[in-house]
mmCIF file of C-alpha atoms in Angstrom:
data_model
loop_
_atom_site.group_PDB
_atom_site.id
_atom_site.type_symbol
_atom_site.label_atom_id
_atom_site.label_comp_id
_atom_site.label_asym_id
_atom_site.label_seq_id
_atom_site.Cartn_x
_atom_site.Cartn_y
_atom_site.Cartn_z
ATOM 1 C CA UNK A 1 -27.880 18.268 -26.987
ATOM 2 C CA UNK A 2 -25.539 15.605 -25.421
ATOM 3 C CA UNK A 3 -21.786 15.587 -26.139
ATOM 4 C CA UNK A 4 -19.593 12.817 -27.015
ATOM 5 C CA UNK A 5 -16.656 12.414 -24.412
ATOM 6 C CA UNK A 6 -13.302 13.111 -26.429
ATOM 7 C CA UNK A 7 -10.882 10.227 -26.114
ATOM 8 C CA UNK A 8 -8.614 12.533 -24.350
ATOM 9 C CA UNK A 9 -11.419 13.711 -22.005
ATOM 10 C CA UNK A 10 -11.560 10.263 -21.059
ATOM 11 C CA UNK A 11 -7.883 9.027 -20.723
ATOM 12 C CA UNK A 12 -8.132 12.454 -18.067
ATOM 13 C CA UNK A 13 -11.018 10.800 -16.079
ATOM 14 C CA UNK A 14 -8.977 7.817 -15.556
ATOM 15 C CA UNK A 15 -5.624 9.351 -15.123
ATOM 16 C CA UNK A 16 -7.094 12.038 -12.637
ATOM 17 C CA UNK A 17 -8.440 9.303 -10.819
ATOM 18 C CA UNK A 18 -5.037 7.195 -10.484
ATOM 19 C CA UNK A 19 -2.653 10.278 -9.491
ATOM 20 C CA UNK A 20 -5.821 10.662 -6.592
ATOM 21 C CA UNK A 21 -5.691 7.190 -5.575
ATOM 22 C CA UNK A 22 -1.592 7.690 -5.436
ATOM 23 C CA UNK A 23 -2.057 10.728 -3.058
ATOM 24 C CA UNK A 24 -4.542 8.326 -1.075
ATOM 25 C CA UNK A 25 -1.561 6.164 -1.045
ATOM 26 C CA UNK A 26 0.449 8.009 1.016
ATOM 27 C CA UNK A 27 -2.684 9.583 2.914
ATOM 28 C CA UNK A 28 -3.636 5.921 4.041
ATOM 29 C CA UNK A 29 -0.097 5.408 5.810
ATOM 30 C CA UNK A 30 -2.144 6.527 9.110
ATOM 31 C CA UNK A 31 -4.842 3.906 8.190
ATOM 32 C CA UNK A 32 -2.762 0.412 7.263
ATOM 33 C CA UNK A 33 -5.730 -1.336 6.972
ATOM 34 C CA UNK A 34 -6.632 0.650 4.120
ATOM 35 C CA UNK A 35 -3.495 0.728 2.324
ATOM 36 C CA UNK A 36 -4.095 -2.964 0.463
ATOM 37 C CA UNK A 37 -7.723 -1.581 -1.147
ATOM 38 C CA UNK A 38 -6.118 1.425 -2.523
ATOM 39 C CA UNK A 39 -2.930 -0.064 -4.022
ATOM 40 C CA UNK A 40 -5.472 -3.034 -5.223
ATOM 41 C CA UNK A 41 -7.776 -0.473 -7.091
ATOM 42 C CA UNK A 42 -4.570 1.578 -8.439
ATOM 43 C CA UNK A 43 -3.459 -1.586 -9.787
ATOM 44 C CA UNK A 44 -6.494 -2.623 -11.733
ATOM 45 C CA UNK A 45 -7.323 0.402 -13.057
ATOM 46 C CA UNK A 46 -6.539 -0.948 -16.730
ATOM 47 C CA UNK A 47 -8.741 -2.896 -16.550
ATOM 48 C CA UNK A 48 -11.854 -0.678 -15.777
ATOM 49 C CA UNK A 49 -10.531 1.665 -18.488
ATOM 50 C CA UNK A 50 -10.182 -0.932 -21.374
ATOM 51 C CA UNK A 51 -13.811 -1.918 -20.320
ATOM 52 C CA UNK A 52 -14.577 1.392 -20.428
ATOM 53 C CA UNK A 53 -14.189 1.567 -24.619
ATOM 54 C CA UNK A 54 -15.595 4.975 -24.188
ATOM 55 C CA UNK A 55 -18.633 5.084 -22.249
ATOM 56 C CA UNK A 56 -20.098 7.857 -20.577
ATOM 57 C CA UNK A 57 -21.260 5.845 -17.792
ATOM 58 C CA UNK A 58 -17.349 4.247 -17.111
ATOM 59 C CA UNK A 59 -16.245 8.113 -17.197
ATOM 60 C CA UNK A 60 -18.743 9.599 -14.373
ATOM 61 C CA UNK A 61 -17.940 6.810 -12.099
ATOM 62 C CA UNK A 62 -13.921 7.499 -12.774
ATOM 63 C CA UNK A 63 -14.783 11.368 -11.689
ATOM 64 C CA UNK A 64 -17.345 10.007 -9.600
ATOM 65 C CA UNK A 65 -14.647 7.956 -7.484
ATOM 66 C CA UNK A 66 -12.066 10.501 -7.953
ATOM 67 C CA UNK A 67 -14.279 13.281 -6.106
ATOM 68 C CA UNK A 68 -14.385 10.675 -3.080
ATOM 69 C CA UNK A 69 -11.032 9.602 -3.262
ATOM 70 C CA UNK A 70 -10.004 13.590 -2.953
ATOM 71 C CA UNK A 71 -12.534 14.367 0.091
ATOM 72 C CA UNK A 72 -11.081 11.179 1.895
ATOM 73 C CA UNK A 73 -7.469 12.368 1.053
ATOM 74 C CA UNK A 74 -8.999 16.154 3.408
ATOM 75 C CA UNK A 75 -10.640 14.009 6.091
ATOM 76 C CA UNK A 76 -8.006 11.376 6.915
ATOM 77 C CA UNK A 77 -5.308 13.173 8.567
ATOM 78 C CA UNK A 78 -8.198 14.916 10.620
ATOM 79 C CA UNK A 79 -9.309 11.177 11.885
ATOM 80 C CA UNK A 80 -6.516 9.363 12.760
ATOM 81 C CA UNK A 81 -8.168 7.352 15.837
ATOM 82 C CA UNK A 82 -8.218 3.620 16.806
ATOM 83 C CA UNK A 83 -12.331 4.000 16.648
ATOM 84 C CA UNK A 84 -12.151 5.149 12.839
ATOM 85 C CA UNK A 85 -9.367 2.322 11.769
ATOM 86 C CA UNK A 86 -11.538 -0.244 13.241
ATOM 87 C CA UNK A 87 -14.659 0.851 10.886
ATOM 88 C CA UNK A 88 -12.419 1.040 7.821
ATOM 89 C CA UNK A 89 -10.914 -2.141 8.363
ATOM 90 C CA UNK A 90 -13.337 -4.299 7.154
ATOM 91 C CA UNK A 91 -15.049 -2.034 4.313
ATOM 92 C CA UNK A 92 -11.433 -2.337 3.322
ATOM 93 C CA UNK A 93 -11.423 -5.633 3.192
ATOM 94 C CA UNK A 94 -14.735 -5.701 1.039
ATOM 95 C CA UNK A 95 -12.918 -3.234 -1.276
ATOM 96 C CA UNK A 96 -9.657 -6.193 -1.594
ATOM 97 C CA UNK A 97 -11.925 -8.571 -2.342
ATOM 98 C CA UNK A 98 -13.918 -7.056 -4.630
ATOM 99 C CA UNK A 99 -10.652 -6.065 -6.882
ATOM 100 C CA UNK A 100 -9.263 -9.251 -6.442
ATOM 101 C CA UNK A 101 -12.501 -11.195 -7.998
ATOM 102 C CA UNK A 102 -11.685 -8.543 -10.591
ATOM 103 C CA UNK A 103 -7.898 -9.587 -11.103
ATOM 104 C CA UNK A 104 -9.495 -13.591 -11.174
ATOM 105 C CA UNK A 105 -11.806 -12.775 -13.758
ATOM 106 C CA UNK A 106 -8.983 -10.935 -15.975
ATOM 107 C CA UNK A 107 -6.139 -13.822 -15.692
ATOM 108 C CA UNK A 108 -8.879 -16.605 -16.521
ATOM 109 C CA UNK A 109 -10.625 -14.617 -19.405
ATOM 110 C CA UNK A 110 -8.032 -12.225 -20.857
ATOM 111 C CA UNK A 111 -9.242 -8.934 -20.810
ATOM 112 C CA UNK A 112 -10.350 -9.085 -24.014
ATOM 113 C CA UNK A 113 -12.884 -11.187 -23.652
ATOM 114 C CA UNK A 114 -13.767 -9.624 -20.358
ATOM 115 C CA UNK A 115 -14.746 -6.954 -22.300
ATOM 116 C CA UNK A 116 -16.584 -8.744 -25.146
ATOM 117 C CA UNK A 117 -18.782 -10.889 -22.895
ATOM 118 C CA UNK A 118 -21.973 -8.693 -22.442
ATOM 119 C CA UNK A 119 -22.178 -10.707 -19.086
ATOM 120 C CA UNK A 120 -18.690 -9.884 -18.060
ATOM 121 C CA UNK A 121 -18.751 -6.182 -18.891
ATOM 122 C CA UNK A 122 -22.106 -5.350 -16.802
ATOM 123 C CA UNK A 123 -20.082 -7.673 -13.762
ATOM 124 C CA UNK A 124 -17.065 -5.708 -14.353
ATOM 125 C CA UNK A 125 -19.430 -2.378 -14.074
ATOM 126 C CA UNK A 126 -21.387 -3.785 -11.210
ATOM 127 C CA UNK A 127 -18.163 -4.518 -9.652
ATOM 128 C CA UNK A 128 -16.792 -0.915 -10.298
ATOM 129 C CA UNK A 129 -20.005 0.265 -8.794
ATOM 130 C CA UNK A 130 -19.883 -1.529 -5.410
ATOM 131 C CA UNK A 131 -16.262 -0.358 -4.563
ATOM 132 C CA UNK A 132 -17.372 2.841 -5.424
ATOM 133 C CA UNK A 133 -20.072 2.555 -2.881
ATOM 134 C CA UNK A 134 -17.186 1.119 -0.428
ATOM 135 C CA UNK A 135 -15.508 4.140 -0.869
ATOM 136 C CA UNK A 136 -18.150 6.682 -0.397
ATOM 137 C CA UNK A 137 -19.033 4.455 3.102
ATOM 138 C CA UNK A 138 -15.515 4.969 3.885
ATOM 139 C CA UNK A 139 -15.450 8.531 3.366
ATOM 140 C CA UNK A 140 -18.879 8.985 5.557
ATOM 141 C CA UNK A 141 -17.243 6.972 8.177
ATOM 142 C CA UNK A 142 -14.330 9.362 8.274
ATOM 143 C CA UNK A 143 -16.568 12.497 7.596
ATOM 144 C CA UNK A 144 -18.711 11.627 10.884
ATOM 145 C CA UNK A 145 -15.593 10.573 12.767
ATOM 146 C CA UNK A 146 -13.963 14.527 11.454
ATOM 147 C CA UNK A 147 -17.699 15.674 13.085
ATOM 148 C CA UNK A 148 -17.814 13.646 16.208
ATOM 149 C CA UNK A 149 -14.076 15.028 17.290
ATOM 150 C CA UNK A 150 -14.375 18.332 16.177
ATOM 151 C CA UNK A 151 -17.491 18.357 18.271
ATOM 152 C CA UNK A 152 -16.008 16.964 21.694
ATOM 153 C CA UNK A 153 -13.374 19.621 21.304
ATOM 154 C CA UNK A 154 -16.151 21.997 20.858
ATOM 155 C CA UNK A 155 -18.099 20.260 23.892
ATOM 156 C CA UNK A 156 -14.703 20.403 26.265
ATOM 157 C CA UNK A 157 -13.989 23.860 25.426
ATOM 158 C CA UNK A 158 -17.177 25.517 26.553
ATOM 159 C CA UNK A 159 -16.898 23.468 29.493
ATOM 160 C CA UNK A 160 -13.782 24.635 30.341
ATOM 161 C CA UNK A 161 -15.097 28.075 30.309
ATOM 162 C CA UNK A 162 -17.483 27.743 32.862
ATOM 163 C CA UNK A 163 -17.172 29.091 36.462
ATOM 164 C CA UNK A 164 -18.257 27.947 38.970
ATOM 165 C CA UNK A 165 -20.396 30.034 41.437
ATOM 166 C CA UNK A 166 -18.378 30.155 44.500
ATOM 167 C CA UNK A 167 -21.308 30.658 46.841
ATOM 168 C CA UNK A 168 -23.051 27.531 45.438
ATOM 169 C CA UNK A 169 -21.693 25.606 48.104
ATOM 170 C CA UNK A 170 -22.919 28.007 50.972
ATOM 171 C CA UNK A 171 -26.515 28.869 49.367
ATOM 172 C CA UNK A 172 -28.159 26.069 47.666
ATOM 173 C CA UNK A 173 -30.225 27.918 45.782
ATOM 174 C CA UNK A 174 -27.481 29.286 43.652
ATOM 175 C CA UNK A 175 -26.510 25.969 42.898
ATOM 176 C CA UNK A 176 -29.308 26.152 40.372
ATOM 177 C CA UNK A 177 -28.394 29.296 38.531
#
């Protein structure tokens, strides 16, 4: 027994996902690299949900992306290093160019007939599909980056609570203990 995804059930996917990608807005102030991609993707959502003309598959990748976008929004302010910006730089820059081809295809086309082709639909899904992708690589980026600090600290700290044995230095052999 499947259900059929109410029209407002749908308009929710899309506009859950947006006021996400506006709170990644602000979240990717730390990361200016990113900020382009996520302001790109706001932008075109129209056009994704048009295309979408109420299909299941269009939905799960709007909550789909939307789950991302809101476990990136937790991670970034816990990764705000020079290491992590130069890994997102460039999947952002994937991310721009994929919504960009996206804006081309729209302002040759019309988005009407975007959405009729057969062809254009599955490239606008496709499309839709790899920046989703870009997005979950970001957020596994920042997740291991979260990991890898959180771990030094945890590294540093035990070392700090070492002592040394004082008579190490007089009796080699408790050097070893």
């Amino acid at each position: 027994n499947t259900t059929t995804p109410t029209k407002s059930s749908i308009g929710n996917s899309w506009l859950g996902l947006e006021e996400a990608l506006r709170k990644l807005q602000i979240a990717a102030d730390i990361f200016p690299p990113f900020r382009p991609a996520v302001e790109g993707l706001t932008s075109c959502l129209h056009i994704f949900e048009t295309a979408a003309n109420h299909r299941q598959e269009y939905r799960d990748l709007a909550d789909g992306l939307k789950s991302l976008v809101e476990q990136l929004i937790r991670h970034l302010d816990a990764a705000p290093s020079e290491d992590i910006i130069d890994v997102i730089s460039p999947i952002s820059e994937v991310i721009r160019k994929e919504i960009e081809s996206v804006g081309i295809h729209q302002s040759h086309s019309g988005i009407r007939r975007i959405i009729g082709a057969s062809g254009a639909d599955e490239d606008l899904l496709r499309r839709y599909r790899r920046i989703e992708q870009l997005f979950r690589q970001i957020q596994g980026e920042v997740s291991m980056s979260t990991w890898n600090t959180t771990s030094k600290h945890f590294i540093n700290t035990q070392l700090d609570s070492l002592h040394p044995a004082k008579l190490a230095r007089f009796d080699s052999s408790l050097s070893t203990e």
